[in-house]
Structure formats: structure tokens, C-alpha cells
Short mmCIF file of C-alpha atoms in Angstrom, two decimals:
data_model
loop_
_atom_site.label_atom_id
_atom_site.label_comp_id
_atom_site.label_asym_id
_atom_site.label_seq_id
_atom_site.Cartn_x
_atom_site.Cartn_y
_atom_site.Cartn_z
CA MET K 771 21.62 -15.57 -3.42
CA THR K 772 21.82 -11.83 -4.10
CA THR K 773 24.79 -10.20 -2.37
CA GLU K 774 24.44 -7.06 -0.27
CA GLN K 775 26.19 -4.99 -2.96
CA GLU K 776 23.99 -6.38 -5.73
CA ALA K 777 20.89 -5.66 -3.66
CA LEU K 778 22.04 -2.10 -3.05
CA GLU K 779 22.65 -1.56 -6.76
CA HIS K 780 19.18 -2.89 -7.61
CA ILE K 781 17.58 -0.54 -5.09
CA ARG K 782 19.64 2.48 -6.14
CA SER K 783 18.63 1.92 -9.76
CA THR K 784 15.06 2.84 -8.76
CA TYR K 785 15.95 6.23 -7.28
CA PRO K 786 15.18 8.26 -10.43
CA ASP K 787 11.65 6.83 -10.38
CA LEU K 788 11.26 7.72 -6.70
CA GLU K 789 12.18 11.32 -7.45
CA ARG K 790 9.83 11.50 -10.42
CA TRP K 791 6.92 10.04 -8.45
CA SER K 792 7.62 12.38 -5.55
CA GLN K 793 7.41 15.38 -7.85
CA ARG K 794 4.12 14.14 -9.28
CA ALA K 795 2.70 13.71 -5.79
CA GLU K 796 3.40 17.37 -5.01
CA THR K 797 0.95 18.58 -7.68
CA ALA K 798 -2.81 18.13 -7.52
CA PHE K 799 -4.09 15.55 -9.98
CA HIS K 800 -7.31 15.69 -12.00
CA ALA K 801 -8.40 13.24 -14.67
CA ALA K 802 -8.76 14.80 -18.11
CA PRO K 803 -12.35 15.54 -19.15
CA GLY K 804 -13.67 12.79 -21.38
CA SER K 805 -11.29 10.18 -19.97
CA LYS K 806 -12.34 6.83 -18.55
CA LEU K 807 -11.17 7.90 -15.12
CA ALA K 808 -13.18 11.12 -15.28
CA ALA K 809 -16.23 8.99 -16.00
CA ASP K 810 -15.37 6.74 -13.05
CA ASP K 811 -15.13 9.83 -10.84
CA GLU K 812 -18.79 10.60 -11.48
CA ASP K 813 -19.72 7.56 -9.39
CA TRP K 814 -18.81 9.31 -6.11
CA LYS K 815 -17.72 12.90 -6.54
CA VAL K 816 -16.89 13.70 -2.91
CA LEU K 817 -14.13 11.06 -2.80
CA PRO K 818 -13.59 10.11 -6.44
CA THR K 819 -11.64 7.17 -7.77
CA SER K 820 -8.90 9.39 -9.18
CA GLN K 821 -8.11 10.75 -5.73
CA LEU K 822 -8.20 7.32 -4.11
CA VAL K 823 -5.54 5.99 -6.46
CA PHE K 824 -3.50 9.20 -6.59
CA GLY K 825 -3.34 9.28 -2.81
CA ALA K 826 -2.43 5.60 -2.64
CA LEU K 827 0.39 6.01 -5.17
CA SER K 828 1.67 9.07 -3.33
CA ALA K 829 1.75 7.06 -0.09
CA ALA K 830 3.61 4.23 -1.81
CA GLY K 831 6.30 6.55 -3.11
CA ASP K 832 6.54 8.25 0.27
CA HIS K 833 7.39 4.97 1.98
CA LEU K 834 9.88 3.93 -0.68
CA LYS K 835 11.67 7.27 -0.26
CA ALA K 836 11.80 6.65 3.49
CA ILE K 837 13.71 3.44 2.78
CA ARG K 838 16.09 5.41 0.59
CA ALA K 839 16.64 7.86 3.46
CA HIS K 840 17.67 4.94 5.66
CA LEU K 841 20.09 3.65 3.05
CA ASP K 842 21.55 7.09 2.40
CA ALA K 843 22.23 7.25 6.14
CA ARG K 844 23.77 3.75 5.95
CA THR K 845 21.25 2.46 8.47
CA LEU K 846 19.52 -0.91 8.23
CA PHE K 847 16.75 -2.18 10.47
CA PRO K 848 15.64 -5.82 10.79
CA PHE K 849 11.94 -4.94 11.12
CA ALA K 850 11.24 -1.30 10.22
CA GLN K 851 12.22 -1.45 6.55
CA ARG K 852 10.00 -4.46 5.95
CA THR K 853 7.18 -2.50 7.56
CA LEU K 854 7.78 0.40 5.17
CA ILE K 855 7.83 -2.03 2.24
CA ARG K 856 4.56 -3.54 3.43
CA THR K 857 2.80 -0.17 3.39
CA ALA K 858 4.29 0.78 0.04
CA THR K 859 3.15 -2.56 -1.38
CA LEU K 860 -0.45 -2.30 -0.18
CA SER K 861 -0.72 1.37 -1.16
CA ALA K 862 0.47 0.70 -4.71
CA ALA K 863 -1.51 -2.53 -4.94
CA GLN K 864 -4.75 -0.67 -4.21
CA ALA K 865 -4.15 1.64 -7.16
CA VAL K 866 -3.28 -1.21 -9.52
CA TRP K 867 -6.20 -3.32 -8.30
CA VAL K 868 -8.70 -0.51 -8.88
CA LEU K 869 -7.35 0.70 -12.23
CA ALA K 870 -6.29 -2.55 -13.92
CA PRO K 871 -9.69 -3.83 -15.16
CA ASP K 872 -10.71 -2.62 -18.61
CA ASP K 873 -14.33 -3.09 -17.55
CA ALA K 874 -15.63 0.13 -15.96
CA THR K 875 -18.14 -1.76 -13.82
CA LYS K 876 -15.32 -3.77 -12.26
CA ARG K 877 -13.26 -0.64 -11.63
CA LEU K 878 -16.19 1.03 -9.88
CA GLN K 879 -16.88 -2.04 -7.78
CA ARG K 880 -13.28 -2.15 -6.59
CA SER K 881 -13.14 1.59 -6.03
CA ARG K 882 -16.21 1.34 -3.83
CA ILE K 883 -14.60 -1.44 -1.78
CA VAL K 884 -11.53 0.70 -1.10
CA ARG K 885 -13.67 3.74 -0.35
CA ALA K 886 -15.86 1.76 2.03
CA GLU K 887 -12.73 0.71 3.93
CA ILE K 888 -11.59 4.33 4.15
CA TYR K 889 -14.91 5.45 5.59
CA GLU K 890 -15.07 2.53 8.01
CA GLN K 891 -11.57 2.97 9.40
CA HIS K 892 -11.85 6.76 9.54
CA LEU K 893 -15.10 6.45 11.47
CA LYS K 894 -13.51 4.08 14.01
CA TYR K 895 -10.76 6.62 14.58
CA LEU K 896 -13.20 9.50 14.93
CA ASN K 897 -15.37 7.55 17.36
CA ASP K 898 -12.34 7.18 19.62
CA LEU K 899 -11.65 10.91 19.33
CA ALA K 900 -15.24 11.60 20.29
CA VAL K 901 -14.82 9.51 23.44
CA LEU K 902 -11.66 11.42 24.32
CA ALA K 903 -13.39 14.74 23.66
CA ALA K 904 -16.23 13.69 26.01
CA GLY K 905 -18.67 16.00 24.25
CA ASN K 906 -16.52 19.08 24.81
CA ASP K 907 -15.51 19.54 21.18
CA PRO K 908 -18.45 20.24 18.85
CA ASN K 909 -16.17 20.00 15.82
CA THR K 910 -15.39 16.36 16.60
CA THR K 911 -19.06 15.54 17.04
CA SER K 912 -19.92 17.27 13.77
CA LEU K 913 -17.16 15.43 11.91
CA VAL K 914 -18.28 12.06 13.27
CA ASP K 915 -21.81 12.77 12.08
CA HIS K 916 -20.56 13.89 8.67
CA ILE K 917 -18.39 10.82 8.04
CA ARG K 918 -21.10 8.49 9.31
CA ARG K 919 -23.55 10.08 6.89
CA ARG K 920 -21.10 9.72 4.01
CA ARG K 921 -20.49 6.10 4.96
CA ASP K 922 -24.20 5.35 5.05
CA GLU K 923 -24.85 7.11 1.73
CA HIS K 924 -22.00 5.20 0.15
CA GLU K 925 -23.28 1.88 1.48
CA ALA K 926 -26.69 2.72 0.02
CA LEU K 927 -25.02 3.24 -3.36
CA ARG K 928 -23.27 -0.11 -3.09
CA ALA K 929 -26.56 -1.77 -2.20
CA THR K 930 -28.10 -0.65 -5.51
CA THR K 931 -25.81 -3.12 -7.29
CA GLY K 932 -25.85 -5.77 -4.59
CA ASP K 933 -22.16 -5.21 -3.89
CA ALA K 934 -21.16 -6.61 -0.50
CA GLY K 935 -17.45 -7.04 -1.23
CA ARG K 936 -15.03 -6.43 1.62
CA PHE K 937 -11.51 -5.03 1.67
CA ASN K 938 -9.06 -7.96 1.70
CA ALA K 939 -5.48 -6.71 1.78
CA THR K 940 -3.84 -10.04 0.97
CA GLY K 941 -6.16 -10.64 -1.97
CA ILE K 942 -5.61 -7.11 -3.28
CA VAL K 943 -1.82 -7.51 -3.18
CA GLN K 944 -1.99 -10.89 -4.87
CA GLN K 945 -4.35 -9.76 -7.65
CA ALA K 946 -2.42 -6.54 -8.21
CA ALA K 947 0.84 -8.48 -8.54
CA ALA K 948 -0.78 -10.75 -11.12
CA ALA K 949 -2.01 -7.72 -13.07
CA ALA K 950 1.37 -5.99 -12.95
CA LEU K 951 3.80 -8.90 -13.21
CA GLY K 952 1.81 -11.93 -14.36
CA SER K 953 0.17 -14.78 -12.49
CA GLN K 954 3.55 -16.38 -11.77
CA ALA K 955 4.25 -13.52 -9.32
CA GLU K 956 1.22 -14.15 -7.10
CA VAL K 957 2.81 -16.54 -4.62
CA GLU K 958 6.04 -14.56 -4.24
CA ALA K 959 4.06 -11.34 -3.77
CA ARG K 960 1.91 -12.99 -1.13
CA SER K 961 5.03 -14.29 0.62
CA GLU K 962 6.65 -10.84 0.71
CA TRP K 963 3.39 -9.33 1.92
CA ARG K 964 3.15 -11.82 4.77
CA ALA K 965 6.75 -11.11 5.79
CA GLY K 966 5.98 -7.40 5.90
CA SER K 967 2.87 -8.04 7.97
CA GLY K 968 4.88 -10.13 10.40
CA ALA K 969 7.38 -7.30 10.82
CA ALA K 970 4.63 -4.70 11.24
CA HIS K 971 3.09 -6.77 14.03
CA GLY K 972 6.41 -7.46 15.74
CA LEU K 973 6.21 -11.23 15.19
CA LEU K 974 9.61 -12.83 15.67
CA TRP K 975 9.27 -15.44 12.93
CA VAL K 976 10.23 -12.72 10.46
CA ALA K 977 13.78 -12.87 11.83
CA PHE K 978 14.11 -16.65 11.60
CA ASN K 979 16.50 -18.01 8.96
CA ARG K 980 17.18 -14.55 7.51
CA PRO K 981 20.51 -13.30 6.10
CA GLY K 982 20.82 -10.75 8.90
CA THR K 983 20.27 -13.29 11.68
CA GLN K 984 23.41 -14.92 13.06
CA GLN K 985 24.10 -17.15 16.04
CA SER K 986 25.90 -15.02 18.64
CA GLY K 987 26.85 -17.60 21.23
CA PRO K 988 27.42 -21.32 21.76
CA ALA K 989 24.47 -23.66 21.79
CA ALA K 990 23.37 -25.06 25.12
CA ASP K 991 22.95 -28.78 25.72
CA GLY K 992 19.34 -28.60 24.58
CA GLY K 993 20.32 -26.96 21.30
CA LEU K 994 19.13 -23.45 22.17
CA ALA K 995 21.43 -20.51 21.49
CA ASP K 996 21.46 -16.73 21.40
CA PHE K 997 21.04 -15.03 18.04
CA ALA K 998 21.66 -11.46 16.92
CA VAL K 999 19.33 -9.90 14.37
CA ALA K 1000 20.45 -7.17 11.98
CA GLY K 1001 19.07 -5.62 8.84
CA SER K 1002 20.03 -7.01 5.44
CA LEU K 1003 19.57 -5.59 1.95
CA SER K 1004 19.50 -9.04 0.40
CA ASP K 1005 16.61 -9.83 2.73
CA ILE K 1006 14.45 -6.89 1.66
CA VAL K 1007 15.39 -6.37 -2.00
CA ASN K 1008 12.65 -8.61 -3.43
CA GLY K 1009 9.95 -6.96 -1.36
CA TYR K 1010 11.28 -3.52 -2.23
CA LEU K 1011 11.30 -4.27 -5.95
CA LEU K 1012 7.77 -5.68 -5.72
CA ALA K 1013 6.55 -2.40 -4.22
CA TRP K 1014 8.51 -0.44 -6.85
CA HIS K 1015 7.06 -2.48 -9.72
CA LEU K 1016 3.52 -2.07 -8.38
CA THR K 1017 3.99 1.67 -7.91
CA GLY K 1018 5.29 2.10 -11.45
CA ARG K 1019 2.43 0.06 -12.86
CA GLY K 1020 -0.02 2.12 -10.84
CA TRP K 1021 1.27 5.42 -12.22
CA ARG K 1022 1.17 4.08 -15.78
CA LEU K 1023 -2.40 2.90 -15.31
CA LEU K 1024 -3.33 6.28 -13.87
CA ASP K 1025 -1.96 7.99 -16.97
CA GLN K 1026 -3.71 5.49 -19.23
CA ARG K 1027 -7.13 5.79 -17.57
CA SER K 1028 -6.93 9.58 -17.28
CA ALA K 1029 -6.07 10.21 -20.94
CA PRO K 1030 -8.89 11.64 -23.10
CA VAL K 1031 -10.74 9.02 -25.12
CA ASP K 1032 -10.73 9.68 -28.88
#
């Protein structure tokens, strides 16, 4: 088992990448004219593929840096850091999943699935805002109409190719891990993803049989006992490194797809 010190050293070794990715995220990104990604962007110019993946990679790095901020402050959490890892993992996985295929048709299909999810979830949020506004904010009403129109136009585009694919977070993480690390990483990636989801939803099983969980009192006659739960670097290091690997692979794919084609 990895010790706490070894886990810390593994995580700290990624810090130069976190800084580099953070700097990249501060500057607007545009695919080079004549590149494969520039061609992909023509599919839906108002929310192009390049911006979907750039935004996702920026979000991934943002969450990884938040974990670093915790560690720099010498603060560990039994649930929150797994939640940050979960978001970093899915954010980076989206970028890898969209960009990994060499086949442009496959990239566009996947980009449309991610975009459809963005429109759908944004519209749900805006519909709630509209209820809260109770018709007193014309800007909210106008924005709801605008996003609904974009969603409908995008669905019409998807219908032209018979694409009815849905956003499946677990599948995206698993397939992205296979693309970045090989098929042997699929099960471990899925396991880490599920642990992060459990933490994000406040499900107590995440704390069971973990390095940071220790019995804090004597067992009663029935075998039940009190336990104390604390954060542990050895518990999160694999998930952290998965998110880091996916983020790095995503940035490399972004550079590859956005380079001019000879």
C-alpha cells in the first residue's frame, strides 16, 4: 500500500503541470485554420468543439489546483477531495472522449452528445430561474427562449444523421481512460469514478474500509462500534493521478487536433 508520504510526493510531482495548464486556461484558445479541429468547429459554430474541450480541460485543471490548495494548507477531507477529483475526472474525460477518435465523424458525434447535455442541463437551470422570476425579468425569459431555440436547432442537426446518443458519464470516463491509459485501466477508472460519485452524493459507503477510517471506541455486544473518518492521501492518490493523466492526455490531443494539416 502507498504510504501517506509517497502519495504526497506523487501528487506534488504533478504541480508543474497544474501551473502550466492553469496558464493555458487564462488565454483564449482557437484552433489553427486548416486543422482537423477547425474543421470540426464548422459543425456548430455557436458552441464549437474546440471550446467544449478547452472549457472542460480548464475545469479539470481548476479542480486539481483546488486539491493542491488543500494540501498546501495541510488540510485533508474525507469526502470533499474525492468530489473534486470526480469533477476533474469527468471534465478531462469529456475532452479525451471527444478528441481521441481519428475519425472525424466519430468526433462530431461525440461532440454533439456533450453539447446536447450542456443545452439540456442549462435549460433546466434557466427554467427554474424563470419560475423564480415569475415573469418579472424579461432578460430571463429571453434567455430561456434563446437556449431552447439553440437546443432544438442542435437536435435537428443530430436528427439528420440519426444520432440519438445520450450523455453517459460512467461510459465516457471508462472509454476515455482506455484511450489515455489502455484498456487495462477501464475497471480501475470506473472504480475511482464510482467512489467520487459516492462522495459527491454523501453516501457513507465511501468511508467504509478506507485508510482514513479508524474504530474510535470499543465494540458493543452486537459487534457495532463507533468509527472516526478522516482524509487520507493514500486513499485519493489513484483517483487524483487518473484525473491528472486524463487532463494531460486531453491537452495533448487538443494540440494534436488543432495543429495545421500539411
